PDB file of C-alpha atoms in Angstrom:
ATOM      1  CA  UNK A   1      74.773  30.077-125.208  1.00 40.00           C
ATOM      2  CA  UNK A   2      74.467  30.981-121.085  1.00 43.00           C
ATOM      3  CA  UNK A   3      77.552  30.465-120.744  1.00 47.00           C
ATOM      4  CA  UNK A   4      78.370  32.739-123.301  1.00 48.00           C
ATOM      5  CA  UNK A   5      76.051  35.762-122.081  1.00 46.00           C
ATOM      6  CA  UNK A   6      77.704  35.321-118.618  1.00 48.00           C
ATOM      7  CA  UNK A   7      80.846  35.550-120.290  1.00 49.00           C
ATOM      8  CA  UNK A   8      79.568  38.489-121.869  1.00 52.00           C
ATOM      9  CA  UNK A   9      78.583  40.048-118.283  1.00 55.00           C
ATOM     10  CA  UNK A  10      81.707  39.269-116.482  1.00 54.00           C
ATOM     11  CA  UNK A  11      83.717  41.198-119.496  1.00 60.00           C
ATOM     12  CA  UNK A  12      81.529  44.138-119.083  1.00 61.00           C
ATOM     13  CA  UNK A  13      82.014  44.732-115.560  1.00 54.00           C
ATOM     14  CA  UNK A  14      85.577  44.119-116.212  1.00 56.00           C
ATOM     15  CA  UNK A  15      85.853  46.794-118.871  1.00 64.00           C
ATOM     16  CA  UNK A  16      83.769  49.330-116.383  1.00 67.00           C
ATOM     17  CA  UNK A  17      87.355  49.133-114.571  1.00 63.00           C
ATOM     18  CA  UNK A  18      89.391  50.149-117.154  1.00 68.00           C
ATOM     19  CA  UNK A  19      85.838  53.167-117.866  1.00 77.00           C
ATOM     20  CA  UNK A  20      86.812  54.658-113.843  1.00 79.00           C
ATOM     21  CA  UNK A  21      90.790  55.455-114.820  1.00 76.00           C
ATOM     22  CA  UNK A  22      88.995  57.808-117.015  1.00 80.00           C
ATOM     23  CA  UNK A  23      87.167  59.019-113.829  1.00 86.00           C
ATOM     24  CA  UNK A  24      90.140  59.369-112.127  1.00 84.00           C
ATOM     25  CA  UNK A  25      91.449  61.998-113.517  1.00 83.00           C
ATOM     26  CA  UNK A  26      88.642  64.313-112.995  1.00 87.00           C
ATOM     27  CA  UNK A  27      87.597  63.083-109.411  1.00 89.00           C
ATOM     28  CA  UNK A  28      90.012  60.291-107.670  1.00 88.00           C
ATOM     29  CA  UNK A  29      86.816  60.094-105.371  1.00 91.00           C
ATOM     30  CA  UNK A  30      84.161  59.840-107.818  1.00 90.00           C
ATOM     31  CA  UNK A  31      86.531  56.923-109.198  1.00 89.00           C
ATOM     32  CA  UNK A  32      87.079  55.110-105.652  1.00 91.00           C
ATOM     33  CA  UNK A  33      83.248  55.479-105.513  1.00 91.00           C
ATOM     34  CA  UNK A  34      82.589  53.868-109.456  1.00 88.00           C
ATOM     35  CA  UNK A  35      85.199  51.399-108.385  1.00 87.00           C
ATOM     36  CA  UNK A  36      84.572  49.860-105.371  1.00 91.00           C
ATOM     37  CA  UNK A  37      80.658  49.702-107.197  1.00 88.00           C
ATOM     38  CA  UNK A  38      82.749  47.726-109.889  1.00 84.00           C
ATOM     39  CA  UNK A  39      84.088  45.338-107.248  1.00 89.00           C
ATOM     40  CA  UNK A  40      81.113  45.330-105.916  1.00 90.00           C
ATOM     41  CA  UNK A  41      78.929  44.194-109.080  1.00 86.00           C
ATOM     42  CA  UNK A  42      82.138  41.295-110.176  1.00 85.00           C
ATOM     43  CA  UNK A  43      82.506  39.506-107.130  1.00 89.00           C
ATOM     44  CA  UNK A  44      79.151  40.082-104.609  1.00 90.00           C
ATOM     45  CA  UNK A  45      80.467  39.028-101.731  1.00 92.00           C
ATOM     46  CA  UNK A  46      82.570  42.534-101.458  1.00 93.00           C
ATOM     47  CA  UNK A  47      78.936  43.980-101.085  1.00 93.00           C
ATOM     48  CA  UNK A  48      78.097  41.214 -98.390  1.00 94.00           C
ATOM     49  CA  UNK A  49      80.809  42.078 -96.321  1.00 95.00           C
ATOM     50  CA  UNK A  50      81.278  46.289 -97.020  1.00 96.00           C
ATOM     51  CA  UNK A  51      84.151  46.584 -98.522  1.00 96.00           C
ATOM     52  CA  UNK A  52      84.848  50.258-100.338  1.00 96.00           C
ATOM     53  CA  UNK A  53      87.251  51.333-102.254  1.00 96.00           C
ATOM     54  CA  UNK A  54      89.868  54.107-100.347  1.00 97.00           C
ATOM     55  CA  UNK A  55      92.890  54.637-102.446  1.00 96.00           C
ATOM     56  CA  UNK A  56      93.815  53.602-105.980  1.00 94.00           C
ATOM     57  CA  UNK A  57      96.909  55.169-107.617  1.00 93.00           C
ATOM     58  CA  UNK A  58      99.910  53.724-109.896  1.00 89.00           C
ATOM     59  CA  UNK A  59     101.744  52.231-106.826  1.00 94.00           C
ATOM     60  CA  UNK A  60      98.698  51.702-104.321  1.00 97.00           C
ATOM     61  CA  UNK A  61      95.528  50.681-103.265  1.00 97.00           C
ATOM     62  CA  UNK A  62      93.731  50.543-100.050  1.00 98.00           C
ATOM     63  CA  UNK A  63      90.508  49.165 -98.794  1.00 98.00           C
ATOM     64  CA  UNK A  64      88.427  48.657 -96.270  1.00 98.00           C
ATOM     65  CA  UNK A  65      85.817  46.618 -94.552  1.00 98.00           C
ATOM     66  CA  UNK A  66      84.167  46.993 -91.691  1.00 98.00           C
ATOM     67  CA  UNK A  67      83.539  45.059 -88.613  1.00 97.00           C
ATOM     68  CA  UNK A  68      79.813  44.823 -87.825  1.00 96.00           C
ATOM     69  CA  UNK A  69      77.730  41.924 -87.789  1.00 95.00           C
ATOM     70  CA  UNK A  70      78.404  40.643 -91.348  1.00 95.00           C
ATOM     71  CA  UNK A  71      81.918  40.272 -90.531  1.00 96.00           C
ATOM     72  CA  UNK A  72      82.375  39.644 -87.365  1.00 96.00           C
ATOM     73  CA  UNK A  73      82.984  36.210 -85.818  1.00 96.00           C
ATOM     74  CA  UNK A  74      82.651  34.420 -82.666  1.00 95.00           C
ATOM     75  CA  UNK A  75      85.423  35.663 -80.642  1.00 96.00           C
ATOM     76  CA  UNK A  76      84.483  39.432 -81.954  1.00 96.00           C
ATOM     77  CA  UNK A  77      86.541  40.395 -83.824  1.00 96.00           C
ATOM     78  CA  UNK A  78      87.017  40.310 -87.967  1.00 97.00           C
ATOM     79  CA  UNK A  79      86.289  36.843 -89.743  1.00 96.00           C
ATOM     80  CA  UNK A  80      89.292  35.024 -91.172  1.00 95.00           C
ATOM     81  CA  UNK A  81      87.112  35.094 -94.796  1.00 95.00           C
ATOM     82  CA  UNK A  82      86.484  38.450 -94.805  1.00 96.00           C
ATOM     83  CA  UNK A  83      89.993  39.529 -93.910  1.00 97.00           C
ATOM     84  CA  UNK A  84      91.291  37.065 -96.591  1.00 97.00           C
ATOM     85  CA  UNK A  85      89.042  37.916 -99.355  1.00 96.00           C
ATOM     86  CA  UNK A  86      89.322  42.065 -98.963  1.00 97.00           C
ATOM     87  CA  UNK A  87      92.982  41.751 -98.628  1.00 98.00           C
ATOM     88  CA  UNK A  88      92.185  39.372-101.896  1.00 97.00           C
ATOM     89  CA  UNK A  89      90.110  42.120-103.677  1.00 97.00           C
ATOM     90  CA  UNK A  90      93.413  45.308-103.110  1.00 97.00           C
ATOM     91  CA  UNK A  91      95.547  43.168-104.877  1.00 97.00           C
ATOM     92  CA  UNK A  92      92.493  42.218-107.584  1.00 95.00           C
ATOM     93  CA  UNK A  93      92.216  46.369-108.394  1.00 94.00           C
ATOM     94  CA  UNK A  94      95.880  46.856-107.691  1.00 95.00           C
ATOM     95  CA  UNK A  95      96.517  44.302-110.756  1.00 94.00           C
ATOM     96  CA  UNK A  96      93.889  44.730-112.559  1.00 89.00           C
ATOM     97  CA  UNK A  97      94.746  48.684-112.789  1.00 87.00           C
ATOM     98  CA  UNK A  98      98.558  47.646-114.709  1.00 90.00           C
ATOM     99  CA  UNK A  99      97.346  44.514-116.148  1.00 90.00           C
ATOM    100  CA  UNK A 100      94.064  45.607-118.317  1.00 85.00           C
ATOM    101  CA  UNK A 101      91.504  42.217-118.032  1.00 83.00           C
ATOM    102  CA  UNK A 102      90.506  43.264-121.876  1.00 81.00           C
ATOM    103  CA  UNK A 103      94.328  42.455-122.599  1.00 85.00           C
ATOM    104  CA  UNK A 104      94.839  39.692-119.555  1.00 88.00           C
ATOM    105  CA  UNK A 105      93.224  36.964-117.516  1.00 90.00           C
ATOM    106  CA  UNK A 106      94.500  36.647-113.656  1.00 93.00           C
ATOM    107  CA  UNK A 107      93.823  34.484-111.548  1.00 94.00           C
ATOM    108  CA  UNK A 108      94.643  33.741-107.384  1.00 97.00           C
ATOM    109  CA  UNK A 109      97.356  30.130-107.512  1.00 96.00           C
ATOM    110  CA  UNK A 110      98.499  30.172-104.226  1.00 98.00           C
ATOM    111  CA  UNK A 111      97.973  32.105-101.422  1.00 97.00           C
ATOM    112  CA  UNK A 112     100.428  32.732 -98.197  1.00 98.00           C
ATOM    113  CA  UNK A 113      99.585  34.249 -95.017  1.00 97.00           C
ATOM    114  CA  UNK A 114     101.040  34.963 -91.589  1.00 97.00           C
ATOM    115  CA  UNK A 115      98.590  36.829 -88.408  1.00 96.00           C
ATOM    116  CA  UNK A 116     100.000  39.661 -86.202  1.00 97.00           C
ATOM    117  CA  UNK A 117      97.089  40.837 -84.327  1.00 96.00           C
ATOM    118  CA  UNK A 118      93.638  39.804 -83.744  1.00 96.00           C
ATOM    119  CA  UNK A 119      91.010  42.171 -86.212  1.00 97.00           C
ATOM    120  CA  UNK A 120      88.957  43.995 -83.646  1.00 96.00           C
ATOM    121  CA  UNK A 121      88.529  46.794 -85.618  1.00 97.00           C
ATOM    122  CA  UNK A 122      87.407  47.672 -89.222  1.00 98.00           C
ATOM    123  CA  UNK A 123      90.693  46.529 -91.577  1.00 98.00           C
ATOM    124  CA  UNK A 124      92.306  47.905 -94.543  1.00 98.00           C
ATOM    125  CA  UNK A 125      94.567  46.076 -97.036  1.00 98.00           C
ATOM    126  CA  UNK A 126      97.014  47.553 -98.658  1.00 98.00           C
ATOM    127  CA  UNK A 127      98.355  46.791-101.615  1.00 98.00           C
ATOM    128  CA  UNK A 128     101.497  48.421-102.701  1.00 98.00           C
ATOM    129  CA  UNK A 129     103.794  45.991-104.765  1.00 98.00           C
ATOM    130  CA  UNK A 130     107.381  47.363-105.523  1.00 97.00           C
ATOM    131  CA  UNK A 131     107.926  48.994-108.955  1.00 96.00           C
ATOM    132  CA  UNK A 132     110.681  46.906-109.997  1.00 97.00           C
ATOM    133  CA  UNK A 133     107.750  43.637-108.794  1.00 97.00           C
ATOM    134  CA  UNK A 134     105.495  45.388-111.578  1.00 96.00           C
ATOM    135  CA  UNK A 135     107.887  46.072-114.323  1.00 95.00           C
ATOM    136  CA  UNK A 136     109.507  42.684-113.821  1.00 94.00           C
ATOM    137  CA  UNK A 137     105.834  40.976-114.703  1.00 93.00           C
ATOM    138  CA  UNK A 138     105.031  43.461-117.112  1.00 91.00           C
ATOM    139  CA  UNK A 139     108.267  42.084-119.079  1.00 92.00           C
ATOM    140  CA  UNK A 140     107.547  38.210-118.388  1.00 91.00           C
ATOM    141  CA  UNK A 141     104.730  39.057-119.891  1.00 88.00           C
ATOM    142  CA  UNK A 142     105.965  40.786-122.781  1.00 86.00           C
ATOM    143  CA  UNK A 143     109.402  37.643-123.187  1.00 86.00           C
ATOM    144  CA  UNK A 144     106.684  34.940-123.081  1.00 73.00           C
ATOM    145  CA  UNK A 145     103.351  36.647-124.868  1.00 71.00           C
ATOM    146  CA  UNK A 146     101.524  34.362-123.110  1.00 77.00           C
ATOM    147  CA  UNK A 147     101.946  33.718-119.100  1.00 89.00           C
ATOM    148  CA  UNK A 148     103.543  34.852-116.510  1.00 93.00           C
ATOM    149  CA  UNK A 149     103.377  35.211-112.689  1.00 95.00           C
ATOM    150  CA  UNK A 150     104.355  37.188-108.924  1.00 96.00           C
ATOM    151  CA  UNK A 151     103.970  36.622-105.729  1.00 98.00           C
ATOM    152  CA  UNK A 152     102.477  39.469-105.033  1.00 98.00           C
ATOM    153  CA  UNK A 153     102.690  41.198-101.356  1.00 98.00           C
ATOM    154  CA  UNK A 154      99.367  42.930 -99.002  1.00 98.00           C
ATOM    155  CA  UNK A 155      99.425  44.266 -95.596  1.00 98.00           C
ATOM    156  CA  UNK A 156      96.434  44.520 -93.939  1.00 98.00           C
ATOM    157  CA  UNK A 157      95.818  46.892 -90.673  1.00 98.00           C
ATOM    158  CA  UNK A 158      93.681  48.023 -88.025  1.00 97.00           C
ATOM    159  CA  UNK A 159      91.447  51.501 -87.570  1.00 96.00           C
ATOM    160  CA  UNK A 160      95.663  52.313 -85.679  1.00 96.00           C
ATOM    161  CA  UNK A 161      97.130  51.465 -87.824  1.00 96.00           C
ATOM    162  CA  UNK A 162      98.557  47.830 -86.388  1.00 96.00           C
ATOM    163  CA  UNK A 163      99.511  45.363 -88.709  1.00 98.00           C
ATOM    164  CA  UNK A 164      97.004  42.800 -88.143  1.00 98.00           C
ATOM    165  CA  UNK A 165      98.486  40.169 -91.156  1.00 98.00           C
ATOM    166  CA  UNK A 166     100.937  40.069 -93.763  1.00 98.00           C
ATOM    167  CA  UNK A 167      99.935  37.738 -96.835  1.00 98.00           C
ATOM    168  CA  UNK A 168     101.105  36.928-100.354  1.00 98.00           C
ATOM    169  CA  UNK A 169      99.602  36.022-103.584  1.00 98.00           C
ATOM    170  CA  UNK A 170     100.670  34.312-106.427  1.00 98.00           C
ATOM    171  CA  UNK A 171      98.781  36.091-108.843  1.00 97.00           C
ATOM    172  CA  UNK A 172      99.378  33.983-112.964  1.00 96.00           C
ATOM    173  CA  UNK A 173      98.599  35.496-115.637  1.00 93.00           C
ATOM    174  CA  UNK A 174      97.473  35.057-119.141  1.00 89.00           C
ATOM    175  CA  UNK A 175      97.469  37.158-122.015  1.00 82.00           C
ATOM    176  CA  UNK A 176      94.041  37.599-124.294  1.00 74.00           C
TER     177      UNK A 176
END
């Protein structure tokens, strides 16, 4: 019984992301705030990190994590786990926007990351995959009907615009 209740709660939370898109048509700022709350509700770690959605469009999602007591490591930069989490969550918002959770289930199967600079400030993850990549993924899902996968790129930027890291996530989708 408990597993059924838990599953229902997760589905309700995912459905909330879809409802936010209707709000976005009226007020993008309010929609970003609601998306931030939805992500924090789905992944409580996001709330602890101070995760915030800054921008959501059809082609780009940007989210930020501050450099503060909760995200700082022993050398004064953003902790690796916070960097990876902000990138993964931002990629998830992009994909759930394009492939609604009511129709598809998505998990990350693999991740690759290259770090280029120390994250000495707040960091922003930017996910703007090429439209061709998303169209190919949608086409594969229609063709196979049940499973497809794609590598989704995400960049991590410091407040000065410097590229802190580049990553890619192998997102695996299943219908249903």
